[in-house]
Short mmCIF file of C-alpha atoms and ligand atoms in Angstrom, two decimals:
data_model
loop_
_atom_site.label_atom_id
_atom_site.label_comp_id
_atom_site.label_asym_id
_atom_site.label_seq_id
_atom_site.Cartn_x
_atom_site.Cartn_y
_atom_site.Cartn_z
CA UNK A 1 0.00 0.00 0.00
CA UNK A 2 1.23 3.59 -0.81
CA UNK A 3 1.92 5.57 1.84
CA UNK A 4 -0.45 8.42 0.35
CA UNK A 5 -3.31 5.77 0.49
CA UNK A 6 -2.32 4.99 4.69
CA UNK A 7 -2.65 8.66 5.03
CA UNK A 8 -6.21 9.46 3.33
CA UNK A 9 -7.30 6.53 5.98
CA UNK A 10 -6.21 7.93 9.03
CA UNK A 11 -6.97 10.72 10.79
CA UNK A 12 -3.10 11.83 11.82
CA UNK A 13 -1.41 15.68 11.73
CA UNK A 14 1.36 15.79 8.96
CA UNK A 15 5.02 17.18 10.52
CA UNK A 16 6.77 18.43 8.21
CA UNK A 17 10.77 18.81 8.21
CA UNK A 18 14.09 19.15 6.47
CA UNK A 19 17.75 19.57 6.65
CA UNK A 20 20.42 20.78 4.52
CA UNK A 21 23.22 18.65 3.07
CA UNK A 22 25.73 21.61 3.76
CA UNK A 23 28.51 20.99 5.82
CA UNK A 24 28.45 18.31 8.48
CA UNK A 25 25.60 17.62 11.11
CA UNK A 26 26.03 19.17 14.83
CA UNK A 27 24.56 18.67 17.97
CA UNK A 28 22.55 22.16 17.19
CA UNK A 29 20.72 20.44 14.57
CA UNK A 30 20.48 16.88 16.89
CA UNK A 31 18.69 18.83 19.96
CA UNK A 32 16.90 21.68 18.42
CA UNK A 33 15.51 19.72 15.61
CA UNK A 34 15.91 15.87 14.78
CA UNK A 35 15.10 14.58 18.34
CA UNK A 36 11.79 15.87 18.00
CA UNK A 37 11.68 14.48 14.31
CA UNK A 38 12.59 11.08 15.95
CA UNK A 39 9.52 11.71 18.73
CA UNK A 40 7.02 12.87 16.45
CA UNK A 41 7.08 9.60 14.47
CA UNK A 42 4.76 7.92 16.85
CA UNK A 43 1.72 10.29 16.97
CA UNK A 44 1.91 11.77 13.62
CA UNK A 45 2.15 11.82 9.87
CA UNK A 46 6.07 12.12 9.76
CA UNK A 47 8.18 13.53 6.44
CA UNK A 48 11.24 14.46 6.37
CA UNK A 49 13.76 15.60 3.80
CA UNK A 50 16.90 16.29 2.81
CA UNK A 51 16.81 19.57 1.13
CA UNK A 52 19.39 19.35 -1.01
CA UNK A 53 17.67 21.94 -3.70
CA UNK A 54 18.15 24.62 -0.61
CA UNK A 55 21.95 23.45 -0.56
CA UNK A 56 22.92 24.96 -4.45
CA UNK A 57 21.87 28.91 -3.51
CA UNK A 58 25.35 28.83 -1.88
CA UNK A 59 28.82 28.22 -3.77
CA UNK A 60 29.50 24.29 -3.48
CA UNK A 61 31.03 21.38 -5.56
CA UNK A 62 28.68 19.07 -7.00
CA UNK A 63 31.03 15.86 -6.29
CA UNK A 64 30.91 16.89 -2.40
CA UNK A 65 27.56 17.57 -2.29
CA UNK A 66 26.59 13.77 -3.96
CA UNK A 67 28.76 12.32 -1.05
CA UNK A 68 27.38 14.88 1.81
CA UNK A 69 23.27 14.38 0.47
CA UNK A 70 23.99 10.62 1.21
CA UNK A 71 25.65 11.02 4.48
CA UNK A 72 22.83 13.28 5.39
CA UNK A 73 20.58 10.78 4.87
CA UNK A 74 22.81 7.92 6.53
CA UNK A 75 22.96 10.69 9.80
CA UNK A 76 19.17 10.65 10.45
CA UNK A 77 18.57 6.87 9.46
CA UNK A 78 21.22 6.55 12.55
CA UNK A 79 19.42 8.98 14.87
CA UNK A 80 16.65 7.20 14.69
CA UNK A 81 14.68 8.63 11.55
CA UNK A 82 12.71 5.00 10.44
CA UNK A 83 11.58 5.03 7.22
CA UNK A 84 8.90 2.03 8.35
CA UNK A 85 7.10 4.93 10.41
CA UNK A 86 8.22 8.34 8.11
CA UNK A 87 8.38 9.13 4.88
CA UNK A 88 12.12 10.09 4.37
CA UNK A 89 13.34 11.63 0.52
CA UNK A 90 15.74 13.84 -0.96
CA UNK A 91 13.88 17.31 -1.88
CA UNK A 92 15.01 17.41 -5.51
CA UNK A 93 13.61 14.08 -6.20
CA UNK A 94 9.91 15.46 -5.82
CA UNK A 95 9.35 18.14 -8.29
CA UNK A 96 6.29 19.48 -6.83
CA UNK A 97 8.12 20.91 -4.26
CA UNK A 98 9.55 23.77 -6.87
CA UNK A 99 6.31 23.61 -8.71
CA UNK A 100 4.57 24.58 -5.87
CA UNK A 101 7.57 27.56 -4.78
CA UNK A 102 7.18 28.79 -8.14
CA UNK A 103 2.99 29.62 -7.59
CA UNK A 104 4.23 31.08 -3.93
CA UNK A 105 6.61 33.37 -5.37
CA UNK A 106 3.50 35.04 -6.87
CA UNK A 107 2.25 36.07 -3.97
CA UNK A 108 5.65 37.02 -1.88
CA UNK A 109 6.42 40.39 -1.24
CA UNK A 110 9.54 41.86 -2.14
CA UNK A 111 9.68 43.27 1.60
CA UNK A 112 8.73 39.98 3.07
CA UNK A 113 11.58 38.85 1.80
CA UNK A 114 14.25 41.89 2.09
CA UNK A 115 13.73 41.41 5.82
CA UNK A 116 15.32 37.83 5.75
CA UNK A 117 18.07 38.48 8.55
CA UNK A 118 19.44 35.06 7.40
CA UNK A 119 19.63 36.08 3.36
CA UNK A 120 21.24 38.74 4.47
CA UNK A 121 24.05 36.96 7.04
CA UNK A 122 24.63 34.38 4.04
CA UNK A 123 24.38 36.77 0.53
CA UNK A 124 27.29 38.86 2.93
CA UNK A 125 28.90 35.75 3.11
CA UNK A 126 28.83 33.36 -0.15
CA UNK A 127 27.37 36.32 -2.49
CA UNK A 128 23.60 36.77 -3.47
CA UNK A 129 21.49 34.82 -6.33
CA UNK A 130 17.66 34.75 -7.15
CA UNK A 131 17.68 31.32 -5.42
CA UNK A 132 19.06 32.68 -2.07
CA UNK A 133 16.97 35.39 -1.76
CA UNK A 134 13.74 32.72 -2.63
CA UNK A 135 15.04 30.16 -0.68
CA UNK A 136 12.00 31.22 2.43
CA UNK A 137 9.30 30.79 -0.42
CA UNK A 138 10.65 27.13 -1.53
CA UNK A 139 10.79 26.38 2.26
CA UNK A 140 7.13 27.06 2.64
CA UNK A 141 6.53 25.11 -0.72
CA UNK A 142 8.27 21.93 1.17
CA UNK A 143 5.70 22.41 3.99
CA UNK A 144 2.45 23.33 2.71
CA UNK A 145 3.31 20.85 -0.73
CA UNK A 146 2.05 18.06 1.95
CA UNK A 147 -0.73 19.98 3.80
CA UNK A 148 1.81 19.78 7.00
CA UNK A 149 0.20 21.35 10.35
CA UNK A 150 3.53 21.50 12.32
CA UNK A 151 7.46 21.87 11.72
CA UNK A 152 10.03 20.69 14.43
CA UNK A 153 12.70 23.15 14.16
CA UNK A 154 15.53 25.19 15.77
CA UNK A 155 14.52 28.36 16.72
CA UNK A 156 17.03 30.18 13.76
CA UNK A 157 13.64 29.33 11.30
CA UNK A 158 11.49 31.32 13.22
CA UNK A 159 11.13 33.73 10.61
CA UNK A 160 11.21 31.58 7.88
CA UNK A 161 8.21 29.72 9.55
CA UNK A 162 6.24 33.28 9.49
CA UNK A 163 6.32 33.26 5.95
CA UNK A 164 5.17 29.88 5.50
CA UNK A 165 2.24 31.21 7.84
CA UNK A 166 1.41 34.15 5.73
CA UNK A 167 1.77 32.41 2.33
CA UNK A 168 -0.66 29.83 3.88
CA UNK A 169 -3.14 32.43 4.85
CA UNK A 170 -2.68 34.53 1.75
CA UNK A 171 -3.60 31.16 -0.81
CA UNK A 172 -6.24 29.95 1.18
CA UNK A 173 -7.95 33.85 1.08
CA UNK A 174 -7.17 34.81 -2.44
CA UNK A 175 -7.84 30.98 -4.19
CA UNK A 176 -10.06 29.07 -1.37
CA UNK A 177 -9.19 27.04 1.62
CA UNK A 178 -6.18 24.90 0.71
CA UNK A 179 -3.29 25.18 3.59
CA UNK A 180 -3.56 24.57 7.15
CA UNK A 181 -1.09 27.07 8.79
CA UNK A 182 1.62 25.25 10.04
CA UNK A 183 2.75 25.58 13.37
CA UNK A 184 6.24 25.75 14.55
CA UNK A 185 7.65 22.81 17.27
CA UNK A 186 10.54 24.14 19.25
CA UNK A 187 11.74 22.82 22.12
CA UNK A 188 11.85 24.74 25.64
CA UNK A 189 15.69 23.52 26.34
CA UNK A 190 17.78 23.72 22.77
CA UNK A 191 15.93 25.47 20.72
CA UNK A 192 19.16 27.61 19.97
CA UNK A 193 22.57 25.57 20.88
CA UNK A 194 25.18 28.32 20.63
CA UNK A 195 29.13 28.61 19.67
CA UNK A 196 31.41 26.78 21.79
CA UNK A 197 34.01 29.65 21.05
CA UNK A 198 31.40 32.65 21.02
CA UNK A 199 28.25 31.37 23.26
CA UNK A 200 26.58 34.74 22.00
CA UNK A 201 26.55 33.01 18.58
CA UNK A 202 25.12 30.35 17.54
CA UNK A 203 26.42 26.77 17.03
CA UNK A 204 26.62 26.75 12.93
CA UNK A 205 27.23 24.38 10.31
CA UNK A 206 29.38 27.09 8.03
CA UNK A 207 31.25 28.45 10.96
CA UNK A 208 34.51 28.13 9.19
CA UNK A 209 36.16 27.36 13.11
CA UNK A 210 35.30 23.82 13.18
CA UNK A 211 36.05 23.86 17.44
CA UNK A 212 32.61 26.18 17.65
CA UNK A 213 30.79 22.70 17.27
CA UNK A 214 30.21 19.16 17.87
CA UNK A 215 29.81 17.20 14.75
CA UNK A 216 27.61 13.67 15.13
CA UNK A 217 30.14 11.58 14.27
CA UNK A 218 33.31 12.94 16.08
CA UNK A 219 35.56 10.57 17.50
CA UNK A 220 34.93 10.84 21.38
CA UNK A 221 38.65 12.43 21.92
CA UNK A 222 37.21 15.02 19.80
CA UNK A 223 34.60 15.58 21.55
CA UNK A 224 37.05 16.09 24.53
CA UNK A 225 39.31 18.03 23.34
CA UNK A 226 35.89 20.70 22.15
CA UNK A 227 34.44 21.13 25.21
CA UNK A 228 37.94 21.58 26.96
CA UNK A 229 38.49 24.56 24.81
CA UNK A 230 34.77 25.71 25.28
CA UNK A 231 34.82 29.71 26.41
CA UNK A 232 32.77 30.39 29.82
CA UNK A 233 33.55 33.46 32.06
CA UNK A 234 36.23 34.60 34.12
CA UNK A 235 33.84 34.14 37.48
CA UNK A 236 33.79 30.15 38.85
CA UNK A 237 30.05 29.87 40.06
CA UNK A 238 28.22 27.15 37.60
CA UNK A 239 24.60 28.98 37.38
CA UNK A 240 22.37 29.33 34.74
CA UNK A 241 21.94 33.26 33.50
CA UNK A 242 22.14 32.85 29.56
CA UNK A 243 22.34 36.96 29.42
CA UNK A 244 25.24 36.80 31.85
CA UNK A 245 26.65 33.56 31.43
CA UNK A 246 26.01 32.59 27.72
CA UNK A 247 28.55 30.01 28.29
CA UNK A 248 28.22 27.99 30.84
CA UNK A 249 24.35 28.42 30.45
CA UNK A 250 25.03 26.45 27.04
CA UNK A 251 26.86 23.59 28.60
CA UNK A 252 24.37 23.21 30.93
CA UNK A 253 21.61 23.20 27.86
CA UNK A 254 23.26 20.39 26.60
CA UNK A 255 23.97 18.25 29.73
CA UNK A 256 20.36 18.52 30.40
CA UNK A 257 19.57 17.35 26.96
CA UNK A 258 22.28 14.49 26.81
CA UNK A 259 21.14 13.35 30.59
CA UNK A 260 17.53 14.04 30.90
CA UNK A 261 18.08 15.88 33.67
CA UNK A 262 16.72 19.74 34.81
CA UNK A 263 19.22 22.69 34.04
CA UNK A 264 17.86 23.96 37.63
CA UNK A 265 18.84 20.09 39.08
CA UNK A 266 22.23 20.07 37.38
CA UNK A 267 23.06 24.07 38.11
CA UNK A 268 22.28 22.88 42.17
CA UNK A 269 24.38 19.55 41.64
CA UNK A 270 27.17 21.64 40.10
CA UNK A 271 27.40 24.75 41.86
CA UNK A 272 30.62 24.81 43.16
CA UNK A 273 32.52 22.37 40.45
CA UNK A 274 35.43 23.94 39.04
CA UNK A 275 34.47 24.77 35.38
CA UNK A 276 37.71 22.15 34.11
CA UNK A 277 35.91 19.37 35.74
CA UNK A 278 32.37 20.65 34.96
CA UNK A 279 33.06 20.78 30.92
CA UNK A 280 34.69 17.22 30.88
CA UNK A 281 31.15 15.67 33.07
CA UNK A 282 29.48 17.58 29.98
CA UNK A 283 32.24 15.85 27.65
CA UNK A 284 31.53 12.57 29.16
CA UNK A 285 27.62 12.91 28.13
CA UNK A 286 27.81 13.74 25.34
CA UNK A 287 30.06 11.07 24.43
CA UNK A 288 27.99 8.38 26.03
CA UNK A 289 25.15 9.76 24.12
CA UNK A 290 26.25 10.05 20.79
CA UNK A 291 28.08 6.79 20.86
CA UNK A 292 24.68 4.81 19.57
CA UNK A 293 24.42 7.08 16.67
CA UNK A 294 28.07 6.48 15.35
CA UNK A 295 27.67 2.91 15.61
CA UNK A 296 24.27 3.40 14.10
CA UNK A 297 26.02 5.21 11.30
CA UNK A 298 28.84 2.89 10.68
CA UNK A 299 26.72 -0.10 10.15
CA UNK A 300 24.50 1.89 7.42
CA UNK A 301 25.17 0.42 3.55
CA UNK A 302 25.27 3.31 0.85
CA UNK A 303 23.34 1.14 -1.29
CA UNK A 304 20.90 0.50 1.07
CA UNK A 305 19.84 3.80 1.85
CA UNK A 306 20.28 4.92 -1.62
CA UNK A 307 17.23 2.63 -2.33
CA UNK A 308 15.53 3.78 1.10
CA UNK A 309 15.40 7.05 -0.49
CA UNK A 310 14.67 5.67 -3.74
CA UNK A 311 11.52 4.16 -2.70
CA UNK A 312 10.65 7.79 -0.20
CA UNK A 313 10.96 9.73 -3.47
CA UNK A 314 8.44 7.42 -5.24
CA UNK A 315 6.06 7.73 -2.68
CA UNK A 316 6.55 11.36 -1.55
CA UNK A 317 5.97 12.03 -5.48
CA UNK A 318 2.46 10.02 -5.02
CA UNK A 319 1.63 12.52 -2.01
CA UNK A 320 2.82 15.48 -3.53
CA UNK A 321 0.75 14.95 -6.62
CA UNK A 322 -2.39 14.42 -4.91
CA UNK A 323 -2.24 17.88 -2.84
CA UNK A 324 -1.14 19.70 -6.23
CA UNK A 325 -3.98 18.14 -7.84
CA UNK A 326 -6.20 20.49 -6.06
CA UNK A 327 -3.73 23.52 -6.26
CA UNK A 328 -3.34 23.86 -9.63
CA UNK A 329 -7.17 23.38 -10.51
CA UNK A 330 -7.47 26.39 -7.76
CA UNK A 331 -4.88 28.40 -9.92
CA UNK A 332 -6.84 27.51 -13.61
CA UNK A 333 -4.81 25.37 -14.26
CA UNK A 334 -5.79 21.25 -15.17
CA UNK A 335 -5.75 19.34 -11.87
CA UNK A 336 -3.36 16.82 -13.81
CA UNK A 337 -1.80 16.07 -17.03
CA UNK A 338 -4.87 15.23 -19.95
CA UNK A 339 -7.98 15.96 -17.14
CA UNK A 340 -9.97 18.80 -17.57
CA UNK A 341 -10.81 19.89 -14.23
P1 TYM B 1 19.49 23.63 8.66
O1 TYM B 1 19.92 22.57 7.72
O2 TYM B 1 20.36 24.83 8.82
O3 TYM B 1 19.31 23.03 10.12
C1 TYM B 1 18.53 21.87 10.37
C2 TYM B 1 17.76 22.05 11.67
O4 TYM B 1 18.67 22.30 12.75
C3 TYM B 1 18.25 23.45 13.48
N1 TYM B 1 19.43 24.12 14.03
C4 TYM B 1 19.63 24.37 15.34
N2 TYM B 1 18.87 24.11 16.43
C5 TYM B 1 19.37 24.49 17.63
N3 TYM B 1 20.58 25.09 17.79
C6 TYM B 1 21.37 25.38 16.73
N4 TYM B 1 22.55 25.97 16.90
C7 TYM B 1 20.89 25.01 15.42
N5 TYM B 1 21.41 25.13 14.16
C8 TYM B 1 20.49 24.59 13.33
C9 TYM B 1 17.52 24.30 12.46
O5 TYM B 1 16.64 25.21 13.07
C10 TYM B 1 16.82 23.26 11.63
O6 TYM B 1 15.60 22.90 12.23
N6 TYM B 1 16.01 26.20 6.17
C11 TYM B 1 16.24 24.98 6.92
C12 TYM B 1 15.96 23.72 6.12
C13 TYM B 1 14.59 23.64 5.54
C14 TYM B 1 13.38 23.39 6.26
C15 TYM B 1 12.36 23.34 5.27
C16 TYM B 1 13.08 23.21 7.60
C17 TYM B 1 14.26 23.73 4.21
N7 TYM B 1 12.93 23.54 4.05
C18 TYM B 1 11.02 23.13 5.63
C19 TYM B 1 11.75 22.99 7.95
C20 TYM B 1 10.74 22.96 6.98
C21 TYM B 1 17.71 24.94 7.30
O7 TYM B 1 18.55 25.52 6.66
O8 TYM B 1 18.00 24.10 8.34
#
């Protein structure tokens, strides 16, 4: 049975989510986003993609991206995305997602999308194109091409997520109900994992100091050897104040995360540990935690999941066709290929 036809049967929300292949995959992206793709697999419609259409509005080498799309996909097999329970494809392997972000861009503002603050941070960067400064409207395409009601995110796509919103409300009042308005998910503790070298920054894949972040897959000595050099403050009180203590207020984020354990709980607990000893307990958690997804990783075939995302493609396509079915007769256009209405 297609996945589409499991869907029309049940009475689920869609979550909608993706990730770039760009650069390799932190803990930022793990805690603010992809746990809570790995949660929401038991009480909704999950799909999630690799956006690799999103990854060419910035300079990049073909051959590296191939590799990188495919590792992408390996990463969130191995934290625990399961294509038995989601729908899992690469972006540019479902064409109605740029269909559907070219009809958008007819309704965008200019403005809207002038006040991008990240457009801005990345055309000062890497150098502006048509496709960077669009890249918000194919984001809502990816969401609202499957009817999603939520998006698990990192706080960073707030604004992003508000023009999803408004392109939702804007169809649905100039052509007829179509959208729901997605909702953003964001969790209370690491929505926004910061820098380990500038904690009033956040943790980023295209930080071009590779010791601001902890990748998935670094070796555990690695790991060490990042939070070691992790910046805190020249006082020796462990307390959480993310205005006055950015720092340590990020390690204990992401003790809390890796341990299940209150920031409030751990700040008591820790009060008086010197910060040397306090940054290797976080080490060790971290560590401990991300050891299953390595493994996880290592034991992944390329083949394998090139067919896993093969067969995701095939039936996102299926999905995707049935929602556009109904766009496009709302735009005059055929509702498919050779029908009339
Ligand atoms: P991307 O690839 O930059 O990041 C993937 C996810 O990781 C979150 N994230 C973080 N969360 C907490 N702390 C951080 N330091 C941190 N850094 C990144 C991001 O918020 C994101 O959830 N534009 C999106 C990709 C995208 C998308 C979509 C997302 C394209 N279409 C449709 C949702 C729905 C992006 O560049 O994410």
């Amino acid at each position: 049975m297609f996945f589409f036809e499991e869907t029309k049967v049940s009475d689920r929300k869609t979550v909608f989510s993706g990730i770039q292949p760009t650069g390799d995959i932190h803990i930022g992206n793990y805690l603010g986003a992809l746990r809570n793709w790995v949660k929401l697999q038991d009480g909704f419609d999950a799909i999630y993609c690799v956006v690799d259409l999103h990854a060419i509005t910035v300079p990049y080498d073909p051959v590296a991206l191939h590799r990188s799309r495919l590792d992408t996909a390996k990463l969130l097999l191995a934290v625990g995305v399961d294509p038995g329970r989601s729908l899992l494809y690469f972006q540019s392997q479902v064409p109605q997602h740029a269909e559907l972000s070219w009809m958008l861009s007819t309704i965008t503002s200019l403005g809207a999308l002038n006040r991008m603050t990240q457009f801005k941070e990345k055309a000062n960067k890497a150098g502006e194109n048509l496709g960077l400064f669009s890249y918000p409207v194919l984001m809502a395409a990816d969401i609202l091409v499957h009817k999603a009601h939520a998006v698990p995110v990192g706080d960073d796509q707030t604004q992003h997520l508000e023009l999803a919103r408004d392109l939702a409300e804007r169809f649905n009042s100039r052509f007829g109900d179509e959208f729901p308005v997605p909702e953003q998910i964001t969790p209370d503790v690491g929505a926004r994992i910061m820098s380990l070298k500038d904690p009033t920054s956040k943790m980023s894949k295209s930080d071009d100091d590779v010791n601001t972040r902890v990748l998935l897959l670094d070796e555990p000595d690695t790991i060490r050897r990042r939070f070691k050099g992790a910046v805190t403050d020249s006082e020796t009180e462990i307390r959480y104040d993310p205005e006055k203590k950015p720092g340590v207020s990020n390690l204990l984020d992401i003790l809390s995360l890796f341990t299940g354990r209150s920031v409030d709980a751990l700040a008591q607990d820790n009060r008086s540990t010197q910060y040397g000893h306090f940054k290797a307990t976080v080490a060790e958690a971290v560590v401990e935690g991300l050891s299953p997804i390595r493994t996880a990783f290592k034991a992944l075939d390329d083949e394998e999941v090139s067919r896993i995302m093969v067969k995701g493609a095939l039936d996102a396509r299926m999905r995707a066709e049935g929602e556009m079915a109904s766009v496009r007769k709302k735009l005059g256009f055929d509702a498919r290929l050779g029908s009339e209405g």
